[in-house]
């Protein structure tokens, strides 16, 4: 199949410069510590960038989670917090924003994304069931497993190939899903766990054509589809850019259409929705809402705040509206493209096409002499910090963790280091500095030695594991 090259499609900006649709009203000073101080800080952090103090970091590309800059309107909304225990007016603003822009009927607020994953997994998964999805996400899969389910990856093969330029590497392979249904029986499928701009594949989108076909297949069997909507606005941008017939549709309209093929969604509002904390779960099924609305009271808080303060819900309601503006998302992804184009020009191996929220360095091709046991992606993150104080994170064998049955390391095909761009925080000049630092460690790649794990916690080990140099 002949695909257009999404990278050059990004250069629709290239002919005339684009700029951020905002100006800066308040600044936060940055500081760079010396190379010796960075050596000491990283050794103390066990070579795990999650264990560094943020004061020791210069440009922080660890994650885009909760790291967005809020707008003046969002900050103004914080002053309008109604901190009533029950029935806060801010909850109703949030409910209305989710209903308007995502189109679901019933809303359950939570403290952040994994709170929603816990609730929906407990509500829908019985021990022994299977949960097919377009590649795993760390916290999502763990909650599915803790509820007794087994996650089954049904993403297309291209998603596991960092050099494939397929424009929708997040698509579900319907044959793989059909094979799973045939093998285990439809009653053993809890639901389809569908994600927008698949994080672990490098921020790769799913197409509307694929979502429509998935809906048809699932309707034949009465299987429900729940969407990890965390990055679905970014996904809508890629549909507008790449899918025939959508170039003139607004991001808001595309987002609504995406959601219309699903039965509900969960959200880490710390990503697309432009707030520092928060999450929500939304479903169309009243009976399921009753179960979720009851569970939230046990684990998060009353069903009209779910672990958020009133002011946080207000900032979130405003953030949802801002997040679906075409100018916002175009500049958000334009900045990611900008960094991607710099690195591509210098022939540094990255996942192609460039995804929605991050550049993923391909650590296997970066450190070709290093076996996966020597943790190339973790090593790359360490080297980048030592070079310039830039913080990134591992998405490879460490993040993949161990198989809960056998205890063996999972060995993912993708061994990546993620440079995640927070929304509305850094400038193009910061991106230049990042690219130059990546180039410097790329030039020194042959002299670089790997790492080994010296401590690993039981769950989600990448957050807290410690390493030493080989
Ligand atoms: C961040 C994230 C989550 C988990 O959300 P938290 O707010 O970090 O708990 C779930 N799914 C995806 C795709 C995410 O990026």
Short mmCIF file of C-alpha atoms and ligand atoms in Angstrom, two decimals:
data_model
loop_
_atom_site.label_atom_id
_atom_site.label_comp_id
_atom_site.label_asym_id
_atom_site.label_seq_id
_atom_site.Cartn_x
_atom_site.Cartn_y
_atom_site.Cartn_z
CA UNK A 1 0.00 0.00 0.00
CA UNK A 2 1.29 3.45 -1.00
CA UNK A 3 1.24 5.92 1.88
CA UNK A 4 1.92 9.64 1.77
CA UNK A 5 4.94 10.65 3.82
CA UNK A 6 3.54 12.13 7.04
CA UNK A 7 6.87 13.83 7.74
CA UNK A 8 6.65 16.04 4.69
CA UNK A 9 2.97 16.59 5.37
CA UNK A 10 4.14 18.24 8.58
CA UNK A 11 6.04 20.66 6.40
CA UNK A 12 2.79 22.26 5.40
CA UNK A 13 4.04 24.58 8.16
CA UNK A 14 7.44 24.73 6.48
CA UNK A 15 6.47 27.13 3.73
CA UNK A 16 5.39 29.88 6.14
CA UNK A 17 6.45 29.92 9.79
CA UNK A 18 3.84 29.18 12.41
CA UNK A 19 3.96 30.53 15.94
CA UNK A 20 2.33 29.70 19.23
CA UNK A 21 -1.20 31.15 19.57
CA UNK A 22 -0.30 32.77 22.92
CA UNK A 23 2.27 35.07 24.46
CA UNK A 24 4.06 34.71 27.79
CA UNK A 25 2.80 36.55 30.88
CA UNK A 26 4.84 34.90 33.64
CA UNK A 27 8.20 33.13 33.56
CA UNK A 28 9.87 30.49 35.72
CA UNK A 29 13.70 30.73 35.84
CA UNK A 30 15.74 27.70 34.78
CA UNK A 31 19.17 26.76 36.09
CA UNK A 32 21.88 24.50 34.72
CA UNK A 33 24.14 22.74 37.21
CA UNK A 34 27.72 21.77 36.36
CA UNK A 35 28.79 18.48 34.79
CA UNK A 36 30.29 17.31 38.17
CA UNK A 37 27.04 18.12 39.96
CA UNK A 38 25.07 16.23 37.30
CA UNK A 39 27.38 13.19 37.69
CA UNK A 40 26.73 13.22 41.43
CA UNK A 41 22.97 13.80 41.09
CA UNK A 42 22.55 10.96 38.60
CA UNK A 43 24.60 8.49 40.66
CA UNK A 44 22.49 9.38 43.71
CA UNK A 45 19.36 8.79 41.59
CA UNK A 46 20.56 5.29 40.68
CA UNK A 47 20.76 6.33 37.00
CA UNK A 48 16.97 6.54 36.93
CA UNK A 49 15.72 9.90 35.65
CA UNK A 50 12.52 9.46 37.69
CA UNK A 51 14.62 9.68 40.86
CA UNK A 52 16.30 13.01 40.03
CA UNK A 53 15.23 16.18 41.81
CA UNK A 54 13.63 18.57 39.39
CA UNK A 55 15.90 21.36 40.71
CA UNK A 56 18.80 19.44 39.19
CA UNK A 57 17.14 19.35 35.75
CA UNK A 58 17.56 22.01 33.05
CA UNK A 59 14.99 21.14 30.34
CA UNK A 60 12.49 18.61 31.64
CA UNK A 61 11.24 16.25 28.94
CA UNK A 62 10.52 13.37 31.33
CA UNK A 63 6.82 13.52 30.57
CA UNK A 64 4.07 15.81 29.34
CA UNK A 65 1.91 14.56 32.21
CA UNK A 66 0.65 17.36 34.45
CA UNK A 67 3.49 19.54 33.18
CA UNK A 68 1.40 21.87 30.97
CA UNK A 69 1.32 25.63 31.45
CA UNK A 70 -2.21 26.74 32.28
CA UNK A 71 -3.72 29.79 30.61
CA UNK A 72 -4.72 33.04 32.32
CA UNK A 73 -8.34 31.88 32.01
CA UNK A 74 -7.60 28.60 33.73
CA UNK A 75 -5.85 30.43 36.57
CA UNK A 76 -8.81 32.78 36.83
CA UNK A 77 -11.03 29.68 36.99
CA UNK A 78 -9.01 28.44 39.98
CA UNK A 79 -10.35 31.44 41.92
CA UNK A 80 -13.90 30.30 41.18
CA UNK A 81 -13.51 26.98 42.98
CA UNK A 82 -16.65 25.89 44.80
CA UNK A 83 -15.17 23.67 47.50
CA UNK A 84 -18.48 22.22 48.66
CA UNK A 85 -18.17 18.52 49.50
CA UNK A 86 -21.18 17.62 47.37
CA UNK A 87 -22.59 19.07 44.17
CA UNK A 88 -19.83 21.63 43.49
CA UNK A 89 -20.76 23.92 40.60
CA UNK A 90 -17.35 23.20 39.05
CA UNK A 91 -18.32 19.55 38.66
CA UNK A 92 -21.28 20.58 36.51
CA UNK A 93 -19.00 22.73 34.36
CA UNK A 94 -16.71 19.75 33.89
CA UNK A 95 -19.61 17.45 33.11
CA UNK A 96 -20.91 19.85 30.48
CA UNK A 97 -17.47 20.23 28.85
CA UNK A 98 -17.01 16.45 28.57
CA UNK A 99 -20.53 15.99 27.23
CA UNK A 100 -20.06 18.79 24.68
CA UNK A 101 -16.61 17.92 23.36
CA UNK A 102 -16.38 14.16 23.87
CA UNK A 103 -20.08 13.39 23.55
CA UNK A 104 -20.56 10.86 26.37
CA UNK A 105 -23.53 10.93 28.74
CA UNK A 106 -22.35 10.13 32.28
CA UNK A 107 -19.17 11.50 33.88
CA UNK A 108 -17.19 10.25 36.89
CA UNK A 109 -14.30 12.48 38.06
CA UNK A 110 -11.10 10.93 39.48
CA UNK A 111 -7.80 12.23 40.83
CA UNK A 112 -5.92 11.21 37.64
CA UNK A 113 -5.88 8.66 34.81
CA UNK A 114 -4.93 5.55 36.76
CA UNK A 115 -7.84 6.15 39.14
CA UNK A 116 -10.18 5.76 36.16
CA UNK A 117 -8.32 2.66 34.95
CA UNK A 118 -8.75 1.08 38.36
CA UNK A 119 -12.51 1.71 38.40
CA UNK A 120 -13.28 0.58 34.88
CA UNK A 121 -11.08 -2.53 35.19
CA UNK A 122 -12.79 -3.53 38.45
CA UNK A 123 -16.23 -2.91 36.94
CA UNK A 124 -15.80 -4.82 33.67
CA UNK A 125 -13.12 -7.49 34.05
CA UNK A 126 -13.77 -10.86 35.71
CA UNK A 127 -10.80 -13.13 36.52
CA UNK A 128 -9.74 -15.12 33.45
CA UNK A 129 -11.05 -12.61 30.92
CA UNK A 130 -9.07 -11.11 28.04
CA UNK A 131 -8.70 -7.44 27.17
CA UNK A 132 -7.57 -6.85 23.58
CA UNK A 133 -6.07 -3.47 22.79
CA UNK A 134 -3.86 -1.48 20.40
CA UNK A 135 -0.62 -1.94 22.38
CA UNK A 136 -0.34 -1.89 26.14
CA UNK A 137 0.10 1.15 28.34
CA UNK A 138 1.95 0.61 31.64
CA UNK A 139 -0.71 1.64 34.19
CA UNK A 140 -3.65 0.53 32.01
CA UNK A 141 -2.37 -3.01 31.63
CA UNK A 142 -1.41 -3.29 35.29
CA UNK A 143 -4.97 -2.41 36.39
CA UNK A 144 -6.37 -4.89 33.88
CA UNK A 145 -4.06 -7.57 35.29
CA UNK A 146 -4.85 -6.69 38.91
CA UNK A 147 -8.54 -7.22 38.06
CA UNK A 148 -7.67 -10.73 36.82
CA UNK A 149 -7.58 -9.96 33.10
CA UNK A 150 -4.96 -10.66 30.46
CA UNK A 151 -4.10 -7.91 28.01
CA UNK A 152 -3.70 -9.06 24.39
CA UNK A 153 -1.94 -6.80 21.89
CA UNK A 154 -3.92 -6.56 18.64
CA UNK A 155 -2.20 -3.56 17.09
CA UNK A 156 -1.01 -3.78 13.46
CA UNK A 157 2.52 -5.15 12.96
CA UNK A 158 3.82 -1.82 11.62
CA UNK A 159 3.47 -0.37 15.14
CA UNK A 160 6.38 -2.54 16.32
CA UNK A 161 8.65 -1.34 13.51
CA UNK A 162 10.24 2.04 14.33
CA UNK A 163 11.13 2.70 10.68
CA UNK A 164 7.71 1.92 9.12
CA UNK A 165 6.13 5.13 7.84
CA UNK A 166 2.56 3.88 8.02
CA UNK A 167 0.45 7.01 8.77
CA UNK A 168 -1.80 5.22 11.30
CA UNK A 169 0.44 2.87 13.23
CA UNK A 170 -2.10 2.90 16.08
CA UNK A 171 -4.68 0.95 14.03
CA UNK A 172 -6.16 -2.27 15.38
CA UNK A 173 -5.45 -5.39 13.31
CA UNK A 174 -9.00 -6.74 12.95
CA UNK A 175 -7.71 -10.19 11.96
CA UNK A 176 -5.79 -10.45 15.24
CA UNK A 177 -8.92 -9.42 17.14
CA UNK A 178 -11.04 -11.92 15.21
CA UNK A 179 -8.48 -14.66 15.95
CA UNK A 180 -8.66 -13.86 19.68
CA UNK A 181 -12.48 -14.00 19.64
CA UNK A 182 -12.33 -17.36 17.83
CA UNK A 183 -9.73 -18.71 20.26
CA UNK A 184 -11.19 -17.70 23.66
CA UNK A 185 -14.86 -17.10 22.85
CA UNK A 186 -16.73 -13.82 22.88
CA UNK A 187 -17.89 -14.23 26.51
CA UNK A 188 -14.28 -14.11 27.67
CA UNK A 189 -13.60 -10.71 26.08
CA UNK A 190 -14.14 -8.00 28.70
CA UNK A 191 -14.02 -5.12 26.18
CA UNK A 192 -11.71 -3.62 23.61
CA UNK A 193 -9.21 -1.23 25.19
CA UNK A 194 -8.62 1.30 22.42
CA UNK A 195 -6.08 4.12 22.77
CA UNK A 196 -5.58 7.32 20.79
CA UNK A 197 -2.02 8.28 19.71
CA UNK A 198 -0.53 5.09 21.10
CA UNK A 199 2.14 6.16 23.54
CA UNK A 200 4.24 2.98 23.62
CA UNK A 201 4.35 2.84 19.81
CA UNK A 202 5.76 6.37 19.69
CA UNK A 203 2.59 8.47 19.88
CA UNK A 204 1.04 6.91 16.76
CA UNK A 205 -2.58 7.62 15.76
CA UNK A 206 -5.52 5.38 14.97
CA UNK A 207 -7.59 6.22 11.86
CA UNK A 208 -11.31 6.87 11.76
CA UNK A 209 -11.66 4.22 9.04
CA UNK A 210 -10.17 1.70 11.45
CA UNK A 211 -12.39 2.82 14.34
CA UNK A 212 -15.46 2.48 12.13
CA UNK A 213 -14.45 -1.03 11.02
CA UNK A 214 -13.66 -1.98 14.62
CA UNK A 215 -17.12 -0.80 15.69
CA UNK A 216 -18.72 -2.96 13.00
CA UNK A 217 -16.78 -6.04 14.05
CA UNK A 218 -17.55 -5.48 17.74
CA UNK A 219 -21.26 -4.86 17.03
CA UNK A 220 -21.46 -8.27 15.35
CA UNK A 221 -20.41 -9.84 18.67
CA UNK A 222 -21.86 -7.34 21.14
CA UNK A 223 -18.37 -6.39 22.39
CA UNK A 224 -17.98 -2.93 23.90
CA UNK A 225 -15.19 -0.50 23.08
CA UNK A 226 -13.69 1.80 25.71
CA UNK A 227 -11.30 4.51 24.67
CA UNK A 228 -8.19 5.69 26.46
CA UNK A 229 -8.91 9.30 25.44
CA UNK A 230 -5.81 10.69 27.16
CA UNK A 231 -4.30 11.85 23.83
CA UNK A 232 -7.34 11.69 21.57
CA UNK A 233 -7.21 15.41 20.69
CA UNK A 234 -3.72 14.84 19.29
CA UNK A 235 -5.09 11.83 17.45
CA UNK A 236 -7.80 14.04 15.92
CA UNK A 237 -5.07 16.32 14.61
CA UNK A 238 -3.40 13.46 12.73
CA UNK A 239 -6.77 12.48 11.22
CA UNK A 240 -7.24 16.05 10.02
CA UNK A 241 -3.74 16.01 8.55
CA UNK A 242 -3.71 12.54 7.00
CA UNK A 243 -7.11 10.95 6.52
CA UNK A 244 -8.85 11.70 3.20
CA UNK A 245 -11.97 13.84 3.66
CA UNK A 246 -11.02 15.40 7.02
CA UNK A 247 -8.72 18.28 6.08
CA UNK A 248 -11.57 20.81 6.38
CA UNK A 249 -13.20 19.38 9.51
CA UNK A 250 -12.47 20.99 12.86
CA UNK A 251 -10.53 19.15 15.57
CA UNK A 252 -13.63 19.35 17.77
CA UNK A 253 -15.81 17.70 15.10
CA UNK A 254 -13.25 14.94 14.47
CA UNK A 255 -12.90 14.27 18.20
CA UNK A 256 -16.69 13.90 18.54
CA UNK A 257 -16.79 11.48 15.63
CA UNK A 258 -13.97 9.36 17.12
CA UNK A 259 -15.77 9.11 20.44
CA UNK A 260 -19.07 8.24 18.72
CA UNK A 261 -17.63 4.82 17.75
CA UNK A 262 -16.94 3.93 21.39
CA UNK A 263 -19.07 3.19 24.46
CA UNK A 264 -17.12 5.35 26.86
CA UNK A 265 -13.67 6.67 27.68
CA UNK A 266 -11.17 7.22 30.45
CA UNK A 267 -8.93 10.21 30.65
CA UNK A 268 -5.72 11.36 32.22
CA UNK A 269 -6.56 15.08 32.12
CA UNK A 270 -2.89 15.78 32.87
CA UNK A 271 -2.18 15.30 29.15
CA UNK A 272 -4.46 16.71 26.39
CA UNK A 273 -6.72 18.58 28.82
CA UNK A 274 -4.02 21.06 29.95
CA UNK A 275 -4.20 20.71 33.73
CA UNK A 276 -1.65 19.71 36.34
CA UNK A 277 -3.86 17.10 37.99
CA UNK A 278 -7.17 15.36 37.26
CA UNK A 279 -8.97 12.64 35.37
CA UNK A 280 -12.43 11.55 34.30
CA UNK A 281 -14.32 8.52 33.17
CA UNK A 282 -17.32 8.83 30.86
CA UNK A 283 -19.80 6.20 29.71
CA UNK A 284 -23.11 6.01 27.87
CA UNK A 285 -24.50 3.00 29.75
CA UNK A 286 -26.57 4.02 32.80
CA UNK A 287 -26.14 0.69 34.60
CA UNK A 288 -22.38 0.83 34.21
CA UNK A 289 -22.40 4.43 35.42
CA UNK A 290 -24.22 3.31 38.58
CA UNK A 291 -21.48 0.74 39.28
CA UNK A 292 -18.66 3.23 38.57
CA UNK A 293 -20.38 6.00 40.53
CA UNK A 294 -20.50 3.65 43.49
CA UNK A 295 -16.89 2.45 43.17
CA UNK A 296 -15.56 6.00 42.95
CA UNK A 297 -16.90 6.72 46.43
CA UNK A 298 -14.73 3.93 47.85
CA UNK A 299 -11.48 4.73 46.09
CA UNK A 300 -11.46 8.40 45.03
CA UNK A 301 -14.13 10.55 46.66
CA UNK A 302 -17.78 11.49 46.20
CA UNK A 303 -19.04 11.19 42.59
CA UNK A 304 -19.09 14.99 42.21
CA UNK A 305 -15.38 15.49 42.95
CA UNK A 306 -13.60 12.12 42.75
CA UNK A 307 -10.35 13.29 44.34
CA UNK A 308 -10.19 16.73 42.72
CA UNK A 309 -10.68 20.11 44.39
CA UNK A 310 -13.46 22.26 42.95
CA UNK A 311 -10.87 24.69 41.56
CA UNK A 312 -9.08 21.84 39.76
CA UNK A 313 -12.35 20.79 38.11
CA UNK A 314 -12.90 24.38 36.94
CA UNK A 315 -9.41 24.61 35.42
CA UNK A 316 -10.05 21.25 33.75
CA UNK A 317 -13.40 22.33 32.28
CA UNK A 318 -11.69 25.38 30.75
CA UNK A 319 -8.69 23.28 29.66
CA UNK A 320 -10.95 20.94 27.68
CA UNK A 321 -12.31 23.85 25.63
CA UNK A 322 -8.80 25.23 25.00
CA UNK A 323 -7.42 21.81 24.08
CA UNK A 324 -9.74 21.30 21.09
CA UNK A 325 -8.92 24.63 19.40
CA UNK A 326 -7.28 23.99 16.03
CA UNK A 327 -4.62 26.70 16.55
CA UNK A 328 -3.59 25.18 19.89
CA UNK A 329 -3.14 21.62 18.68
CA UNK A 330 -1.44 22.71 15.47
CA UNK A 331 1.26 24.57 17.39
CA UNK A 332 1.54 21.79 19.99
CA UNK A 333 2.28 19.16 17.35
CA UNK A 334 4.17 21.69 15.20
CA UNK A 335 6.72 21.98 18.00
CA UNK A 336 7.15 18.20 18.14
CA UNK A 337 7.62 18.15 14.34
CA UNK A 338 10.20 20.92 14.63
CA UNK A 339 12.39 18.88 16.97
CA UNK A 340 11.80 15.76 14.86
CA UNK A 341 12.93 17.53 11.70
CA UNK A 342 16.16 18.76 13.34
CA UNK A 343 17.05 15.23 14.47
CA UNK A 344 16.05 13.69 11.15
CA UNK A 345 18.27 16.18 9.29
CA UNK A 346 21.19 14.98 11.44
CA UNK A 347 20.29 11.34 10.69
CA UNK A 348 19.70 10.49 14.32
CA UNK A 349 17.52 7.35 14.55
CA UNK A 350 14.03 8.21 15.79
CA UNK A 351 10.62 6.56 15.48
CA UNK A 352 8.97 7.59 12.21
CA UNK A 353 6.57 9.17 11.61
CA UNK A 354 7.00 11.64 14.47
CA UNK A 355 4.20 11.19 17.03
CA UNK A 356 1.93 13.60 18.83
CA UNK A 357 3.58 14.33 22.15
CA UNK A 358 7.18 13.25 21.95
CA UNK A 359 10.21 12.28 19.93
CA UNK A 360 11.18 8.68 20.55
CA UNK A 361 14.88 7.99 20.03
CA UNK A 362 15.47 4.47 18.70
CA UNK A 363 18.02 3.24 21.24
CA UNK A 364 18.65 -0.05 19.40
CA UNK A 365 19.92 1.80 16.34
CA UNK A 366 21.55 4.50 18.48
CA UNK A 367 23.67 2.02 20.47
CA UNK A 368 24.07 -0.77 17.92
CA UNK A 369 26.84 -2.45 19.93
CA UNK A 370 24.70 -2.78 23.07
CA UNK A 371 22.52 -5.86 23.72
CA UNK A 372 19.02 -5.21 25.11
CA UNK A 373 20.13 -6.65 28.53
CA UNK A 374 22.49 -3.69 28.85
CA UNK A 375 19.46 -1.37 28.76
CA UNK A 376 20.26 0.90 25.80
CA UNK A 377 17.23 3.19 26.26
CA UNK A 378 17.88 3.66 29.99
CA UNK A 379 21.55 4.34 29.17
CA UNK A 380 20.59 6.92 26.57
CA UNK A 381 18.41 8.78 29.08
CA UNK A 382 21.35 8.80 31.54
CA UNK A 383 23.83 10.06 28.94
CA UNK A 384 21.53 12.85 27.80
CA UNK A 385 21.17 14.10 31.36
CA UNK A 386 24.95 13.99 31.90
CA UNK A 387 25.58 15.92 28.70
CA UNK A 388 23.20 18.81 29.26
CA UNK A 389 20.85 18.34 32.23
CA UNK A 390 17.99 17.39 29.89
CA UNK A 391 15.67 14.82 31.43
CA UNK A 392 14.04 12.10 29.30
CA UNK A 393 12.71 8.62 30.08
CA UNK A 394 13.06 4.99 29.11
CA UNK A 395 10.38 3.16 27.10
CA UNK A 396 11.94 -0.24 26.50
CA UNK A 397 12.80 -3.40 28.39
CA UNK A 398 12.70 -1.69 31.80
CA UNK A 399 9.22 -0.20 31.24
CA UNK A 400 7.91 -3.48 29.82
CA UNK A 401 8.56 -5.20 33.18
CA UNK A 402 8.19 -8.91 33.86
CA UNK A 403 5.54 -11.39 32.76
CA UNK A 404 3.35 -11.95 35.87
CA UNK A 405 3.10 -15.71 35.14
CA UNK A 406 6.72 -16.60 34.39
CA UNK A 407 8.57 -13.75 36.12
CA UNK A 408 10.76 -13.39 33.02
CA UNK A 409 11.64 -10.01 31.51
CA UNK A 410 9.32 -9.04 28.71
CA UNK A 411 11.45 -8.19 25.67
CA UNK A 412 9.69 -5.53 23.64
CA UNK A 413 10.68 -5.01 20.00
CA UNK A 414 10.80 -1.27 20.66
CA UNK A 415 13.67 0.00 22.81
CA UNK A 416 13.04 3.74 22.96
CA UNK A 417 14.02 6.86 24.88
CA UNK A 418 11.25 9.42 25.01
CA UNK A 419 11.74 13.18 24.76
CA UNK A 420 8.31 14.35 25.82
CA UNK A 421 7.28 17.92 25.15
CA UNK A 422 5.09 19.55 27.82
CA UNK A 423 2.32 21.72 26.36
CA UNK A 424 2.87 25.50 26.15
CA UNK A 425 6.04 25.35 28.32
CA UNK A 426 9.22 25.48 26.19
CA UNK A 427 10.23 27.55 23.17
CA UNK A 428 11.80 26.67 19.85
CA UNK A 429 15.20 27.75 21.25
CA UNK A 430 14.87 25.04 23.93
CA UNK A 431 14.21 22.53 21.15
CA UNK A 432 17.45 23.62 19.42
CA UNK A 433 19.40 23.00 22.64
CA UNK A 434 17.80 19.55 23.01
CA UNK A 435 18.66 18.55 19.44
CA UNK A 436 22.29 19.66 19.88
CA UNK A 437 22.65 17.61 23.06
CA UNK A 438 21.21 14.49 21.40
CA UNK A 439 23.69 15.01 18.56
CA UNK A 440 26.59 15.24 21.04
CA UNK A 441 25.78 11.93 22.72
CA UNK A 442 25.13 10.35 19.30
CA UNK A 443 28.63 11.36 18.23
CA UNK A 444 30.02 9.70 21.41
CA UNK A 445 27.85 6.58 21.05
CA UNK A 446 30.60 4.05 20.36
CA UNK A 447 32.36 4.81 23.64
CA UNK A 448 29.18 4.39 25.73
CA UNK A 449 28.70 1.45 28.10
CA UNK A 450 25.33 0.12 29.27
CA UNK A 451 23.67 -0.25 32.69
CA UNK A 452 22.39 -3.05 34.88
CA UNK A 453 19.48 -3.15 37.32
CA UNK A 454 20.54 -3.35 40.97
CA UNK A 455 17.11 -2.82 42.57
CA UNK A 456 13.62 -3.33 41.17
CA UNK A 457 10.25 -2.84 42.84
CA UNK A 458 7.39 -5.26 42.21
CA UNK A 459 5.06 -2.98 40.21
CA UNK A 460 5.84 -0.51 37.38
CA UNK A 461 9.55 -0.93 38.01
CA UNK A 462 10.66 1.85 35.64
CA UNK A 463 9.49 4.50 38.13
CA UNK A 464 11.68 3.41 41.04
CA UNK A 465 14.31 0.92 39.85
CA UNK A 466 18.00 1.69 40.47
CA UNK A 467 20.88 1.00 38.10
CA UNK A 468 24.67 0.92 38.02
CA UNK A 469 27.16 1.30 35.21
CA UNK A 470 28.47 -1.96 33.75
C1 LIG B 1 -0.66 9.00 31.52
C2 LIG B 1 -1.49 7.97 30.91
C3 LIG B 1 -2.33 7.17 31.68
C4 LIG B 1 -2.35 7.21 33.20
O1 LIG B 1 -2.76 8.43 33.66
P1 LIG B 1 -2.18 9.13 35.00
O2 LIG B 1 -2.88 10.45 35.02
O3 LIG B 1 -0.71 9.25 34.84
O4 LIG B 1 -2.55 8.28 36.16
C5 LIG B 1 -3.12 6.26 31.01
N1 LIG B 1 -3.09 6.13 29.67
C6 LIG B 1 -2.28 6.88 28.90
C7 LIG B 1 -2.28 6.69 27.42
C8 LIG B 1 -1.45 7.82 29.49
O5 LIG B 1 -0.63 8.54 28.72
#
